[in-house]
Structure formats: structure tokens, C-alpha cells
C-alpha positions as YAML, in Angstrom:
chain: A
units: angstrom
residues:
- id: 1
  name: MET
  ca: [-1.31, -37.44, -22.94]
- id: 2
  name: HIS
  ca: [2.17, -38.19, -21.42]
- id: 3
  name: THR
  ca: [2.60, -37.82, -17.76]
- id: 4
  name: SER
  ca: [5.17, -35.03, -17.96]
- id: 5
  name: ARG
  ca: [2.93, -32.97, -20.33]
- id: 6
  name: VAL
  ca: [0.02, -33.55, -18.01]
- id: 7
  name: VAL
  ca: [1.79, -32.17, -14.98]
- id: 8
  name: ASN
  ca: [3.32, -29.33, -16.90]
- id: 9
  name: CYS
  ca: [-0.28, -28.14, -17.49]
- id: 10
  name: PHE
  ca: [-0.78, -27.59, -13.71]
- id: 11
  name: PHE
  ca: [0.45, -24.07, -14.14]
- id: 12
  name: VAL
  ca: [-1.30, -23.17, -17.31]
- id: 13
  name: PHE
  ca: [-4.99, -24.10, -16.91]
- id: 14
  name: GLU
  ca: [-6.66, -21.96, -14.28]
- id: 15
  name: PHE
  ca: [-10.31, -22.58, -14.83]
- id: 16
  name: ALA
  ca: [-12.63, -22.43, -11.83]
- id: 17
  name: PHE
  ca: [-16.15, -23.87, -12.47]
- id: 18
  name: LEU
  ca: [-17.25, -24.16, -8.81]
- id: 19
  name: ALA
  ca: [-20.58, -25.61, -8.02]
- id: 20
  name: ALA
  ca: [-22.64, -22.90, -6.24]
- id: 21
  name: PHE
  ca: [-24.70, -25.49, -4.44]
- id: 22
  name: LEU
  ca: [-21.57, -27.09, -2.82]
- id: 23
  name: CYS
  ca: [-20.35, -23.55, -1.84]
- id: 24
  name: ALA
  ca: [-23.42, -22.65, -0.11]
- id: 25
  name: LEU
  ca: [-23.59, -25.91, 1.73]
- id: 26
  name: SER
  ca: [-20.00, -25.54, 2.79]
- id: 27
  name: ALA
  ca: [-20.83, -22.04, 4.25]
- id: 28
  name: LEU
  ca: [-23.81, -23.48, 6.03]
- id: 29
  name: GLY
  ca: [-21.55, -26.09, 7.69]
- id: 30
  name: LEU
  ca: [-20.30, -23.47, 10.07]
- id: 31
  name: ALA
  ca: [-23.47, -23.76, 12.18]
- id: 32
  name: GLN
  ca: [-23.07, -27.34, 13.00]
- id: 33
  name: GLN
  ca: [-20.28, -27.02, 15.44]
- id: 34
  name: PRO
  ca: [-21.35, -26.78, 19.30]
- id: 35
  name: THR
  ca: [-20.10, -23.27, 19.54]
- id: 36
  name: ALA
  ca: [-21.72, -19.90, 18.98]
- id: 37
  name: PRO
  ca: [-21.10, -18.53, 15.52]
- id: 38
  name: GLU
  ca: [-18.87, -15.52, 15.41]
- id: 39
  name: ALA
  ca: [-20.19, -12.08, 15.66]
- id: 40
  name: PRO
  ca: [-20.73, -10.30, 12.32]
- id: 41
  name: SER
  ca: [-17.90, -7.95, 11.23]
- id: 42
  name: ALA
  ca: [-20.02, -4.76, 11.01]
- id: 43
  name: GLN
  ca: [-19.53, -2.07, 13.68]
- id: 44
  name: PRO
  ca: [-22.12, -2.33, 16.69]
- id: 45
  name: GLN
  ca: [-25.11, -0.04, 16.47]
- id: 46
  name: VAL
  ca: [-27.44, 0.98, 19.16]
- id: 47
  name: SER
  ca: [-30.86, 0.50, 17.86]
- id: 48
  name: PRO
  ca: [-33.80, 3.03, 18.71]
- id: 49
  name: GLY
  ca: [-34.88, 2.54, 22.21]
- id: 50
  name: THR
  ca: [-31.72, 0.58, 23.29]
- id: 51
  name: PRO
  ca: [-30.20, 2.29, 26.54]
- id: 52
  name: SER
  ca: [-26.93, 3.85, 25.51]
- id: 53
  name: GLU
  ca: [-25.33, 2.16, 28.51]
- id: 54
  name: PHE
  ca: [-25.33, -1.10, 26.53]
- id: 55
  name: ALA
  ca: [-23.20, 0.43, 23.70]
- id: 56
  name: GLU
  ca: [-19.96, -0.08, 25.41]
- id: 57
  name: ALA
  ca: [-20.78, -3.81, 26.16]
- id: 58
  name: ARG
  ca: [-21.78, -4.32, 22.58]
- id: 59
  name: LYS
  ca: [-18.52, -2.69, 21.40]
- id: 60
  name: LEU
  ca: [-16.50, -5.11, 23.68]
- id: 61
  name: MET
  ca: [-18.44, -8.12, 22.19]
- id: 62
  name: GLN
  ca: [-17.75, -6.92, 18.79]
- id: 63
  name: GLN
  ca: [-14.09, -6.85, 19.57]
- id: 64
  name: GLY
  ca: [-14.13, -10.40, 20.92]
- id: 65
  name: LYS
  ca: [-13.85, -9.31, 24.49]
- id: 66
  name: VAL
  ca: [-16.81, -11.19, 25.63]
- id: 67
  name: ASP
  ca: [-15.77, -11.56, 29.36]
- id: 68
  name: GLU
  ca: [-15.16, -7.79, 29.54]
- id: 69
  name: ALA
  ca: [-18.67, -7.22, 28.03]
- id: 70
  name: ILE
  ca: [-20.31, -9.60, 30.62]
- id: 71
  name: ALA
  ca: [-18.50, -7.70, 33.36]
- id: 72
  name: GLU
  ca: [-19.89, -4.41, 31.94]
- id: 73
  name: LEU
  ca: [-23.28, -5.76, 31.81]
- id: 74
  name: GLN
  ca: [-23.02, -7.26, 35.33]
- id: 75
  name: ALA
  ca: [-22.18, -3.80, 36.59]
- id: 76
  name: ILE
  ca: [-25.35, -2.48, 34.96]
- id: 77
  name: GLU
  ca: [-27.34, -5.43, 36.43]
- id: 78
  name: ALA
  ca: [-26.00, -4.65, 39.87]
- id: 79
  name: ARG
  ca: [-27.26, -0.94, 39.68]
- id: 80
  name: ASP
  ca: [-30.43, -1.82, 37.95]
- id: 81
  name: PRO
  ca: [-31.62, -5.46, 37.70]
- id: 82
  name: ALA
  ca: [-34.82, -4.57, 35.93]
- id: 83
  name: ALA
  ca: [-33.17, -2.38, 33.27]
- id: 84
  name: LYS
  ca: [-35.09, -2.68, 30.03]
- id: 85
  name: GLY
  ca: [-33.41, -4.94, 27.56]
- id: 86
  name: LEU
  ca: [-30.75, -6.20, 29.96]
- id: 87
  name: SER
  ca: [-31.71, -9.85, 29.84]
- id: 88
  name: LEU
  ca: [-31.46, -9.81, 26.05]
- id: 89
  name: GLU
  ca: [-28.06, -8.28, 26.20]
- id: 90
  name: MET
  ca: [-26.85, -10.71, 28.93]
- id: 91
  name: GLY
  ca: [-28.24, -13.62, 27.05]
- id: 92
  name: THR
  ca: [-26.46, -12.45, 23.85]
- id: 93
  name: ALA
  ca: [-23.22, -12.16, 25.69]
- id: 94
  name: TYR
  ca: [-23.39, -15.54, 27.15]
- id: 95
  name: TYR
  ca: [-24.39, -17.02, 23.86]
- id: 96
  name: LYS
  ca: [-21.31, -15.57, 22.31]
- id: 97
  name: LYS
  ca: [-19.27, -17.06, 25.12]
- id: 98
  name: SER
  ca: [-20.77, -20.40, 24.36]
- id: 99
  name: ASP
  ca: [-22.14, -20.60, 27.85]
- id: 100
  name: PHE
  ca: [-25.57, -21.78, 26.74]
- id: 101
  name: VAL
  ca: [-26.92, -22.66, 30.18]
- id: 102
  name: GLN
  ca: [-26.47, -18.99, 31.27]
- id: 103
  name: ALA
  ca: [-27.72, -17.81, 27.79]
- id: 104
  name: ILE
  ca: [-30.92, -19.71, 27.93]
- id: 105
  name: ASP
  ca: [-31.57, -18.48, 31.52]
- id: 106
  name: TYR
  ca: [-31.35, -14.85, 30.51]
- id: 107
  name: LEU
  ca: [-33.09, -15.25, 27.18]
- id: 108
  name: LYS
  ca: [-36.06, -16.97, 28.84]
- id: 109
  name: LYS
  ca: [-36.38, -13.84, 31.03]
- id: 110
  name: ALA
  ca: [-36.15, -11.74, 27.92]
- id: 111
  name: THR
  ca: [-38.86, -13.63, 26.13]
- id: 112
  name: ALA
  ca: [-41.03, -13.54, 29.22]
- id: 113
  name: ALA
  ca: [-40.57, -9.82, 29.56]
- id: 114
  name: ASP
  ca: [-41.39, -9.30, 25.68]
- id: 115
  name: PRO
  ca: [-43.18, -12.36, 24.21]
- id: 116
  name: ALA
  ca: [-43.28, -10.49, 20.80]
- id: 117
  name: ASN
  ca: [-39.37, -9.99, 20.67]
- id: 118
  name: SER
  ca: [-38.66, -12.25, 17.60]
- id: 119
  name: GLU
  ca: [-34.88, -11.75, 18.12]
- id: 120
  name: ALA
  ca: [-34.87, -12.95, 21.51]
- id: 121
  name: ILE
  ca: [-37.04, -15.95, 20.53]
- id: 122
  name: GLN
  ca: [-34.71, -16.98, 17.83]
- id: 123
  name: LEU
  ca: [-31.54, -16.53, 19.92]
- id: 124
  name: LEU
  ca: [-33.21, -18.71, 22.67]
- id: 125
  name: GLY
  ca: [-34.04, -21.35, 20.05]
- id: 126
  name: ILE
  ca: [-30.53, -21.52, 18.76]
- id: 127
  name: SER
  ca: [-29.02, -21.60, 22.17]
- id: 128
  name: ASP
  ca: [-31.35, -24.56, 22.98]
- id: 129
  name: TYR
  ca: [-29.96, -26.29, 19.89]
- id: 130
  name: LEU
  ca: [-26.34, -25.57, 20.60]
- id: 131
  name: GLY
  ca: [-26.82, -26.49, 24.16]
- id: 132
  name: GLY
  ca: [-28.03, -29.99, 23.11]
- id: 133
  name: HIS
  ca: [-31.78, -29.49, 23.32]
- id: 134
  name: PRO
  ca: [-33.16, -29.71, 19.75]
- id: 135
  name: ALA
  ca: [-36.74, -30.70, 20.93]
- id: 136
  name: ASP
  ca: [-36.92, -27.41, 22.99]
- id: 137
  name: ALA
  ca: [-35.53, -25.38, 20.07]
- id: 138
  name: ILE
  ca: [-38.15, -26.57, 17.53]
- id: 139
  name: PRO
  ca: [-41.23, -24.63, 18.76]
- id: 140
  name: LEU
  ca: [-39.26, -21.56, 19.12]
- id: 141
  name: LEU
  ca: [-37.59, -21.66, 15.72]
- id: 142
  name: GLU
  ca: [-40.92, -22.53, 14.17]
- id: 143
  name: LYS
  ca: [-42.28, -19.13, 15.38]
- id: 144
  name: VAL
  ca: [-39.28, -17.08, 14.03]
- id: 145
  name: GLN
  ca: [-37.31, -17.98, 10.98]
- id: 146
  name: GLY
  ca: [-34.86, -15.94, 9.03]
- id: 147
  name: TRP
  ca: [-31.60, -14.29, 9.99]
- id: 148
  name: TYR
  ca: [-30.96, -11.92, 12.79]
- id: 149
  name: SER
  ca: [-27.49, -10.33, 13.38]
- id: 150
  name: ARG
  ca: [-27.07, -11.31, 16.89]
- id: 151
  name: ALA
  ca: [-27.40, -15.04, 16.07]
- id: 152
  name: ASN
  ca: [-25.40, -14.66, 12.95]
- id: 153
  name: VAL
  ca: [-26.88, -17.89, 11.58]
- id: 154
  name: ASP
  ca: [-29.96, -18.68, 9.66]
- id: 155
  name: ALA
  ca: [-32.57, -20.08, 11.96]
- id: 156
  name: SER
  ca: [-34.14, -22.04, 9.05]
- id: 157
  name: TYR
  ca: [-31.09, -24.09, 8.74]
- id: 158
  name: ILE
  ca: [-30.92, -24.71, 12.54]
- id: 159
  name: LEU
  ca: [-34.60, -25.72, 12.66]
- id: 160
  name: GLY
  ca: [-34.02, -28.20, 9.82]
- id: 161
  name: ILE
  ca: [-31.04, -29.70, 11.79]
- id: 162
  name: CYS
  ca: [-33.17, -29.98, 14.79]
- id: 163
  name: TYR
  ca: [-35.82, -31.84, 12.99]
- id: 164
  name: ILE
  ca: [-33.26, -34.27, 11.80]
- id: 165
  name: GLN
  ca: [-31.84, -34.83, 15.38]
- id: 166
  name: THR
  ca: [-35.36, -35.54, 16.47]
- id: 167
  name: LYS
  ca: [-35.75, -37.99, 13.46]
- id: 168
  name: ASN
  ca: [-38.70, -35.92, 11.99]
- id: 169
  name: TYR
  ca: [-37.13, -36.11, 8.51]
- id: 170
  name: ASP
  ca: [-40.15, -34.99, 6.56]
- id: 171
  name: GLN
  ca: [-40.33, -31.81, 8.44]
- id: 172
  name: ALA
  ca: [-36.69, -31.20, 8.02]
- id: 173
  name: ARG
  ca: [-37.28, -31.56, 4.26]
- id: 174
  name: HIS
  ca: [-39.95, -28.92, 4.38]
- id: 175
  name: ALA
  ca: [-37.57, -26.65, 6.37]
- id: 176
  name: PHE
  ca: [-34.78, -27.05, 3.86]
- id: 177
  name: ALA
  ca: [-37.13, -26.55, 0.97]
- id: 178
  name: LYS
  ca: [-38.31, -23.30, 2.49]
- id: 179
  name: MET
  ca: [-34.75, -22.25, 3.06]
- id: 180
  name: PHE
  ca: [-33.71, -22.95, -0.64]
- id: 181
  name: ALA
  ca: [-37.09, -21.68, -2.05]
- id: 182
  name: VAL
  ca: [-37.99, -25.05, -3.78]
- id: 183
  name: PRO
  ca: [-41.20, -27.08, -3.63]
- id: 184
  name: PRO
  ca: [-41.07, -29.41, -0.53]
- id: 185
  name: ASP
  ca: [-41.92, -32.55, -2.65]
- id: 186
  name: SER
  ca: [-39.39, -31.78, -5.40]
- id: 187
  name: ALA
  ca: [-36.20, -33.75, -6.30]
- id: 188
  name: ALA
  ca: [-34.29, -30.74, -5.13]
- id: 189
  name: SER
  ca: [-35.73, -30.67, -1.66]
- id: 190
  name: TYR
  ca: [-34.83, -34.39, -1.43]
- id: 191
  name: LEU
  ca: [-31.36, -33.68, -2.53]
- id: 192
  name: PHE
  ca: [-30.83, -30.84, -0.12]
- id: 193
  name: THR
  ca: [-32.16, -32.88, 2.85]
- id: 194
  name: ALA
  ca: [-29.95, -35.90, 1.71]
- id: 195
  name: ARG
  ca: [-26.84, -33.60, 1.77]
- id: 196
  name: MET
  ca: [-27.70, -32.42, 5.24]
- id: 197
  name: LEU
  ca: [-28.50, -35.93, 6.54]
- id: 198
  name: PHE
  ca: [-25.16, -37.11, 5.16]
- id: 199
  name: ARG
  ca: [-23.30, -34.39, 6.89]
- id: 200
  name: GLN
  ca: [-25.05, -35.20, 10.13]
- id: 201
  name: GLU
  ca: [-24.12, -38.89, 9.67]
- id: 202
  name: TYR
  ca: [-27.67, -40.18, 9.20]
- id: 203
  name: ASP
  ca: [-26.39, -42.46, 6.59]
- id: 204
  name: PRO
  ca: [-29.26, -44.93, 5.85]
- id: 205
  name: VAL
  ca: [-31.81, -42.01, 5.64]
- id: 206
  name: ALA
  ca: [-29.37, -39.92, 3.49]
- id: 207
  name: GLU
  ca: [-29.00, -42.69, 1.04]
- id: 208
  name: GLU
  ca: [-32.86, -43.07, 0.99]
- id: 209
  name: TYR
  ca: [-33.43, -39.41, 0.20]
- id: 210
  name: ALA
  ca: [-30.72, -39.17, -2.34]
- id: 211
  name: GLN
  ca: [-32.21, -42.19, -4.14]
- id: 212
  name: LYS
  ca: [-35.53, -40.54, -3.96]
- id: 213
  name: ALA
  ca: [-34.21, -37.51, -5.50]
- id: 214
  name: ALA
  ca: [-32.72, -39.41, -8.28]
- id: 215
  name: ALA
  ca: [-35.88, -41.25, -8.96]
- id: 216
  name: LEU
  ca: [-37.81, -38.07, -9.17]
- id: 217
  name: ASP
  ca: [-35.35, -36.51, -11.39]
- id: 218
  name: PRO
  ca: [-32.40, -38.71, -12.78]
- id: 219
  name: LYS
  ca: [-30.90, -35.65, -14.52]
- id: 220
  name: LEU
  ca: [-30.74, -33.31, -11.65]
- id: 221
  name: PRO
  ca: [-27.21, -31.94, -11.19]
- id: 222
  name: LEU
  ca: [-25.30, -33.34, -8.15]
- id: 223
  name: VAL
  ca: [-27.68, -36.02, -7.24]
- id: 224
  name: HIS
  ca: [-25.46, -38.69, -8.58]
- id: 225
  name: PHE
  ca: [-22.46, -36.96, -7.31]
- id: 226
  name: LEU
  ca: [-23.93, -37.20, -3.68]
- id: 227
  name: LEU
  ca: [-24.72, -40.77, -4.07]
- id: 228
  name: GLY
  ca: [-21.18, -41.30, -5.41]
- id: 229
  name: GLU
  ca: [-19.81, -39.51, -2.34]
- id: 230
  name: PHE
  ca: [-21.95, -41.65, -0.02]
- id: 231
  name: TYR
  ca: [-20.77, -44.97, -1.59]
- id: 232
  name: LEU
  ca: [-17.11, -43.88, -1.58]
- id: 233
  name: TYR
  ca: [-17.48, -42.99, 2.11]
- id: 234
  name: LYS
  ca: [-18.84, -46.44, 2.74]
- id: 235
  name: SER
  ca: [-16.08, -48.09, 0.52]
- id: 236
  name: ARG
  ca: [-18.61, -49.29, -1.92]
- id: 237
  name: VAL
  ca: [-16.26, -48.39, -4.70]
- id: 238
  name: PRO
  ca: [-17.97, -49.91, -7.88]
- id: 239
  name: GLU
  ca: [-21.18, -48.28, -6.94]
- id: 240
  name: ALA
  ca: [-19.41, -44.97, -6.43]
- id: 241
  name: ILE
  ca: [-17.85, -45.28, -9.79]
- id: 242
  name: ALA
  ca: [-21.19, -45.92, -11.32]
- id: 243
  name: GLU
  ca: [-22.74, -42.87, -9.71]
- id: 244
  name: PHE
  ca: [-19.86, -40.60, -10.51]
- id: 245
  name: GLN
  ca: [-19.96, -41.59, -14.25]
- id: 246
  name: LYS
  ca: [-23.75, -40.90, -14.28]
- id: 247
  name: GLU
  ca: [-23.02, -37.46, -12.93]
- id: 248
  name: LEU
  ca: [-20.46, -36.69, -15.55]
- id: 249
  name: SER
  ca: [-22.98, -37.76, -18.25]
- id: 250
  name: ILE
  ca: [-25.27, -34.95, -17.29]
- id: 251
  name: ASN
  ca: [-22.75, -32.63, -15.59]
- id: 252
  name: PRO
  ca: [-19.61, -32.87, -17.51]
- id: 253
  name: ALA
  ca: [-17.93, -29.62, -16.37]
- id: 254
  name: ASN
  ca: [-18.00, -30.44, -12.65]
- id: 255
  name: ALA
  ca: [-14.36, -30.52, -11.41]
- id: 256
  name: ALA
  ca: [-15.27, -32.12, -8.01]
- id: 257
  name: THR
  ca: [-16.84, -35.24, -9.99]
- id: 258
  name: TYR
  ca: [-13.58, -35.93, -11.80]
- id: 259
  name: TYR
  ca: [-11.64, -35.63, -8.55]
- id: 260
  name: LYS
  ca: [-13.93, -37.96, -6.70]
- id: 261
  name: LEU
  ca: [-14.03, -40.37, -9.58]
- id: 262
  name: GLY
  ca: [-10.19, -40.31, -9.77]
- id: 263
  name: ASP
  ca: [-10.24, -41.04, -5.97]
- id: 264
  name: ALA
  ca: [-12.40, -44.02, -6.55]
- id: 265
  name: TYR
  ca: [-10.15, -45.40, -9.37]
- id: 266
  name: SER
  ca: [-7.08, -44.98, -7.17]
- id: 267
  name: ARG
  ca: [-8.65, -46.95, -4.54]
- id: 268
  name: VAL
  ca: [-8.79, -49.95, -6.90]
- id: 269
  name: GLN
  ca: [-5.25, -49.24, -8.13]
- id: 270
  name: LYS
  ca: [-6.25, -47.96, -11.56]
- id: 271
  name: PHE
  ca: [-3.79, -45.37, -11.48]
- id: 272
  name: GLU
  ca: [-3.61, -44.42, -15.15]
- id: 273
  name: GLU
  ca: [-7.43, -43.73, -15.19]
- id: 274
  name: ALA
  ca: [-7.04, -41.86, -11.91]
- id: 275
  name: GLU
  ca: [-4.32, -39.71, -13.16]
- id: 276
  name: GLN
  ca: [-6.31, -38.76, -16.33]
- id: 277
  name: LEU
  ca: [-9.46, -37.83, -14.20]
- id: 278
  name: LEU
  ca: [-7.42, -35.80, -11.78]
- id: 279
  name: GLN
  ca: [-5.79, -33.84, -14.52]
- id: 280
  name: ARG
  ca: [-9.19, -33.01, -15.89]
- id: 281
  name: SER
  ca: [-10.34, -31.84, -12.47]
- id: 282
  name: ILE
  ca: [-7.33, -29.59, -12.34]
- id: 283
  name: TRP
  ca: [-8.01, -28.17, -15.76]
- id: 284
  name: LEU
  ca: [-11.47, -27.14, -14.60]
- id: 285
  name: ASP
  ca: [-10.50, -25.87, -11.15]
- id: 286
  name: ALA
  ca: [-6.95, -25.21, -10.29]
- id: 287
  name: THR
  ca: [-7.78, -23.57, -6.93]
- id: 288
  name: SER
  ca: [-8.46, -26.74, -5.03]
- id: 289
  name: THR
  ca: [-5.64, -28.56, -3.28]
- id: 290
  name: GLY
  ca: [-7.52, -31.97, -3.17]
- id: 291
  name: PRO
  ca: [-6.76, -33.07, -6.74]
- id: 292
  name: PHE
  ca: [-3.10, -31.92, -6.54]
- id: 293
  name: ILE
  ca: [-2.54, -33.99, -3.27]
- id: 294
  name: LEU
  ca: [-4.13, -37.06, -4.80]
- id: 295
  name: MET
  ca: [-2.41, -36.63, -8.01]
- id: 296
  name: GLY
  ca: [0.93, -36.57, -5.97]
- id: 297
  name: LYS
  ca: [-0.05, -39.75, -4.23]
- id: 298
  name: VAL
  ca: [-1.11, -41.45, -7.67]
- id: 299
  name: LEU
  ca: [2.20, -40.47, -9.27]
- id: 300
  name: GLN
  ca: [4.23, -41.61, -6.39]
- id: 301
  name: LYS
  ca: [2.46, -45.14, -6.60]
- id: 302
  name: LYS
  ca: [3.33, -45.13, -10.27]
- id: 303
  name: GLY
  ca: [6.99, -44.45, -9.39]
- id: 304
  name: GLU
  ca: [7.15, -41.00, -11.08]
- id: 305
  name: LEU
  ca: [8.62, -39.32, -8.10]
- id: 306
  name: ASP
  ca: [9.80, -36.15, -9.61]
- id: 307
  name: LEU
  ca: [6.31, -35.40, -10.92]
- id: 308
  name: ALA
  ca: [4.77, -36.44, -7.72]
- id: 309
  name: VAL
  ca: [6.81, -33.91, -5.79]
- id: 310
  name: ARG
  ca: [5.94, -31.24, -8.19]
- id: 311
  name: ALA
  ca: [2.22, -31.85, -7.69]
- id: 312
  name: LEU
  ca: [2.72, -31.97, -3.90]
- id: 313
  name: GLN
  ca: [4.84, -28.78, -3.85]
- id: 314
  name: ARG
  ca: [1.92, -27.03, -5.77]
- id: 315
  name: ALA
  ca: [-0.45, -28.09, -3.03]
- id: 316
  name: ALA
  ca: [1.87, -27.06, -0.27]
- id: 317
  name: THR
  ca: [2.08, -23.70, -1.72]
- id: 318
  name: MET
  ca: [-1.70, -23.37, -1.84]
- id: 319
  name: ASP
  ca: [-2.13, -24.82, 1.73]
- id: 320
  name: PRO
  ca: [1.14, -24.76, 3.63]
- id: 321
  name: ASN
  ca: [-0.55, -26.09, 6.88]
- id: 322
  name: ASN
  ca: [-1.97, -29.34, 5.57]
- id: 323
  name: PRO
  ca: [-0.10, -32.13, 7.27]
- id: 324
  name: THR
  ca: [-1.02, -34.76, 4.68]
- id: 325
  name: THR
  ca: [0.67, -32.89, 1.88]
- id: 326
  name: HIS
  ca: [3.97, -32.71, 3.83]
- id: 327
  name: HIS
  ca: [3.71, -36.34, 4.84]
- id: 328
  name: LEU
  ca: [3.35, -37.33, 1.34]
- id: 329
  name: LEU
  ca: [6.26, -35.08, 0.21]
- id: 330
  name: GLY
  ca: [8.37, -36.72, 2.97]
- id: 331
  name: GLN
  ca: [7.56, -40.10, 1.61]
- id: 332
  name: ALA
  ca: [8.41, -39.08, -1.94]
- id: 333
  name: TYR
  ca: [11.70, -37.60, -0.95]
- id: 334
  name: ARG
  ca: [12.52, -40.69, 1.11]
- id: 335
  name: ASP
  ca: [11.80, -42.89, -2.05]
- id: 336
  name: MET
  ca: [14.09, -40.60, -3.97]
- id: 337
  name: GLY
  ca: [17.00, -41.02, -1.45]
- id: 338
  name: LYS
  ca: [16.78, -37.42, -0.37]
- id: 339
  name: LYS
  ca: [17.09, -38.06, 3.35]
- id: 340
  name: ASP
  ca: [17.39, -34.41, 4.63]
- id: 341
  name: GLU
  ca: [14.31, -33.18, 2.73]
- id: 342
  name: ALA
  ca: [12.38, -36.30, 3.77]
- id: 343
  name: GLU
  ca: [13.15, -35.73, 7.48]
- id: 344
  name: SER
  ca: [12.23, -32.05, 7.27]
- id: 345
  name: GLU
  ca: [8.85, -32.76, 5.58]
- id: 346
  name: LEU
  ca: [7.96, -35.68, 7.85]
- id: 347
  name: LYS
  ca: [8.88, -33.61, 10.95]
- id: 348
  name: LEU
  ca: [6.72, -30.69, 9.67]
- id: 349
  name: ALA
  ca: [3.81, -33.06, 8.92]
- id: 350
  name: GLU
  ca: [3.96, -34.39, 12.48]
- id: 351
  name: GLU
  ca: [4.07, -30.90, 14.09]
- id: 352
  name: LEU
  ca: [1.04, -29.72, 11.97]
- id: 353
  name: GLN
  ca: [-0.89, -32.89, 12.91]
- id: 354
  name: THR
  ca: [-0.16, -32.41, 16.62]
- id: 355
  name: ARG
  ca: [-1.22, -28.82, 16.34]
- id: 356
  name: ASP
  ca: [-4.53, -29.68, 14.73]
- id: 357
  name: GLU
  ca: [-5.23, -32.36, 17.14]
- id: 358
  name: SER
  ca: [-4.59, -30.02, 20.14]
- id: 359
  name: ARG
  ca: [-7.08, -27.60, 18.54]
- id: 360
  name: GLU
  ca: [-9.67, -30.18, 18.25]
- id: 361
  name: ARG
  ca: [-9.16, -31.52, 21.83]
- id: 362
  name: PRO
  ca: [-12.11, -30.41, 24.04]
- id: 363
  name: ARG
  ca: [-11.16, -28.20, 27.09]
- id: 364
  name: PRO
  ca: [-11.20, -29.90, 30.45]
...
């Protein structure tokens, strides 16, 4: 297909065959950051037996006013230090504030007062994990798995990550197998664990587990995709290409595989092949910005600047705050001799990059 006809199809084909597995893992990725997960959006409720005096503090936490909630609870503590349920409420508030030292202190008091309180045990285990103590978290989370609203995160997932961080990979595999309801020795359990290991940057073990999954079931969807991602990340491009091709032979409607294979071909400067693969990815899923951005980069390398700009403008429309898109647009405009547009895009890219870096910078 001629390039102009290829890019004209951007706005026609709007298929979205998203892989449910990747979506699920993307959602789970929220729990990996060293901050407390956000509170659920439902209105706070006072459970039976909970003193009504805690209701205002819970309401404040629900509104994101954690410091005000802590002040409210401290006032209660000053009046009645032994108030039933106060330690759990204080522990929850400090957990949401990401003050895990204080959270752990109060939650230990809560579990001592009520050893059967599964919610307090789970929250203490997750606080131990988020506070950098995975070994302390494991015995607590082994007692209580599931999902409680205060934590707003699945403890089974956290338990699996704790096992990884303590290098108990087989136990991690069992935890993830239970979480996804698959047999612990199945190819799927090895695949899930390999994905988690890869995301936690345990690269050699991730490769080993992915290869084990592929050996157990060579036709398991996404197993070769994961291996391809791993090899591409390691710049082992020929191996990545081979794995992505295997994935397409068993899973030919996966848009992400065409995108990643196109990325691999672009790295070895096979731009015609890359363009064709990226177009297929866009045909299958026109909701992802990645293929449009890479398509713009590939077309720019080919010298087809007008078409590159169109692809990048589409990506900018979908995600206007991506600095990479605006940087590439600036380069394309500069190559076209459009100085003003180039300067505008490059300046915007720099501003967005600076903003992103400032958000990622840890507080003093």
C-alpha cells in the first residue's frame, strides 16, 4: 500500500482489540509505587459498631483532607486514648498520608487489641511492604488475602511482590496463580510471574520464567510477546523479532505485537517493514498513541515529512501532554523549514518534560 493511502487510513479504521491480560496487569501496576493507593470513590460509611465520632474523620479522608482527618482523630485520642477502634482509624489515616512509620505503630496496636481483625492485619502488612519491609509483611499477608476497601489494593498481589523482593520466586508464582485462579505449575502461572518479575526488574529470573512458560505451552497467547518485550528492552533485537513473529503466528489479532515488532524493525532501520507493521497495529487499535508516535518517527526517517506531521498531530490530539510527541513534531517542522512551528513545539516539549521531571522528583 502506498504511504499516503496508508496514513489516510488513520482516521478510518477504529478497531480496538485490546488484550485483557495486559489491561489487568496495567491496572495492577498502581500498587508498585511507594505511596498509599488512593481511597475508593464511594461515600464513607460507618459500619455497625463503629463510633459515630469517627464518621467526620472518614469523610475528611474521603475528600482527600488527610491532615484534617488526623487532627480530628487526635482530638478524639486526647479525650479518650482507649476509644474502641481508634488505633485502626489512626493507622488508616497515616497509611493514606503515606506516613508508614506512624501507620505501622497504630496498626500494631489495632491488631494487638483485636487479633482477629483481618482488615487491620491486611493494612499492617501492606504498610510494612510500602514502608520497605517486605519480609515483615509476608506473614501478615499470608493470614489475610483478598481486598479490603481501606487498603484499596489486592493483598494477594502485594504478597506476590513481597515474595519476589525476598527472592522466594516459587512462592510468588503460587501467590499469582491463586490471584489469577490458575494451577500453580501451569504455563499461565509462569507467564504471570514472569510479567511481574520483568516489571520489578528481576530480569534474569523473568527470562527464565517466561522461557519455562513457553516450554510448557508454546502456543500460550502473550508468552512470546513477553519474551519479545524482554529482548527488545535488552537491545537483543534479532531475538525480539523472532519472538514477536512467533506471537503473531498464534495470536494474529494482537495490535501491541505489531507495534512492538514495528519498533524492533525500526531499530535496525528497516523502515518499510516497520511502517507496514505499525499501520496494522493502528488498524487493529486506533486508541493507542504509541504506534502513531513511532509511525511519525519512521516516516520522518524516510523523509516523508508531511505524513510524519499528520501522524504526530494525531498522537498530540490523543495525548497533548506527551513531550516526546511535541519534540518529534518540532524536529519534523524544523526539517520542513517551518521555523516558528518548530520552535513552538520544541519549547512545549521542554516545558512538558520539565514538568514531568518535577513531579517525579522526591520531596526533600
